[in-house]
Amino acid sequence: MRVRFAPSPTGYLHVGGARTALFNWLYARKHGGSFLLRIEDTDRTRSTTESTRAIFDGLDWLGLDWDEDVVYQGANLERHRRDAMALLATGGAYRCFCTSADLDARRAEAVAQKGAFRYDRRCDRLDPAEVERRVQAGEPYAIRFRVPDGTTAWRDMVHGEIAFANGELDDLVILRSDGTPIYNLAVVSDDIAMRITHVMRGDDHVSNTPKQILLYRALGAPPPVFAHFPMIHGTDGKKLSKRHGATAVGDYRHLGILPDAMCNFLALLGWSPGGDREVMSRAELLDAFGEAGFLAKASVFDPAKLEWMNGQHMARMPLAELTPIVGAALVAAGLATEADLASRGPAWVNRLVDLLRVRARTVVELVHQALPYLVDAVEYDPASVAKQWKDAGATRRLLAASRETLAGLAAWEAAPMEEAMRSLAAREGVGAGKLLQPLRVALTGLAASPGIFDVLMLLGRDASLRRIDTALAHPYLATTSA
Ligand code: GLU
């Protein structure tokens, strides 16, 4: 089995393209086939090297590795021409001398009469001697494929039987008068040369498929198996577009989505493992993936669900994988240097990531929440201060008592710390929350954080006591009389 992903390098790698790449990759890896990459750069005016780069980067990030060398369609122009000439020689195609001005005029006329424009095959009826004379005279011509009578049908892996009456297909130009191939010819010529067995792509190509099947037959090659994946819609049911927010795979990378979560999410756009199974590792995807789960109806791209799924992946993945990703993001965000992290030690960084990951949906969120543990000066969130330090007099007294209790501990360990704080609460005649919530704000600046004793352990003795001192000096507590 040989499959391919064949993007046109005319923009970034968008979500739909990534889904197509992923499905081909999963199918190939699952069945021990080859997954090939072909850059369809025949449109010289729209193709860019930056876009080709973005496709490579996107695939790399998603972990979709391809086999063999990348094929650049533009390098195969000679073969495309040869194939067109072969069709001319065997009578499967004919020369068409109609100029684009002629064709435009006839198309306008058809539209005016509210009819559909069909090429009327007038050049197919030219006398061979006249054709010869016009060729000799150097008159430019295109090569048109002669669509035979009948119907063209295939069993689509997604949609089942699809049939087109050939009468609905125009005799298509396959080679322009400037010698450049038309998309349908280039694709078929390349797919034959690359020995592609399964063509799996978006639904937007369904109308090309009958033409391509006819070209395969005319070129004497067996058509591959086809699968057309459903369109991707936004949550409003409209075709996914930039209006719906980020549609470039690279954007999600910068939003702190993990590649495995992105693959998991994309896999469920047009495929289902059955039941209500959703969160799946790459290995689980590979295990469950197959045509039995292909869905024919449009799927919905819901960014909120992607974030949720990412949170699930972060919570489940081994820390040995997540911590380096977070570490790199902390450094990139300027919250720590490699040296800072090294000096804290791997166990500390692991602990930080482990404590924060349950509350974060993305790496970016996690990095944001890590701030209080990495910087010297806490930023007090005004809403948290107003809520938890509301009774400033009592807060000041309880914070001071907490400081004294913590400072008096023989060892900075979670169990004795908890015991001491609980007995302090009992002595003060307050619930533990009354003591610990203001302390949480003092330590992190925020009303929500991991468990307070975990926070104290993460910060360590010196930083914890220093932060309580800073809180006691905070204008909110220092200037309000008890
Ligand atoms: N280059 C085409 C596209 O970007 C895909 C061709 C194909 O998969 O057959 O839509």
Coordinates of N, CA and C in Angstrom, one line a residue, residues 107 131 133 232 235 276 426:
R107 N -18.8 30.7 -23.7 CA -19.3 30.5 -22.3 C -20.2 31.6 -22.0
V131 N -6.0 19.6 -39.4 CA -5.2 19.6 -38.2 C -3.7 19.7 -38.5
R133 N -2.2 20.7 -41.1 CA -1.9 22.0 -41.7 C -1.7 23.1 -40.6
I232 N -14.8 20.1 6.9 CA -14.8 20.5 8.3 C -15.5 21.8 8.4
T235 N -18.2 25.8 14.5 CA -19.3 25.4 15.4 C -20.6 26.0 14.9
D276 N -18.0 6.0 22.9 CA -17.8 7.4 23.2 C -16.3 7.6 23.5
A426 N -6.9 25.6 65.1 CA -7.8 25.2 66.3 C -7.5 26.2 67.4

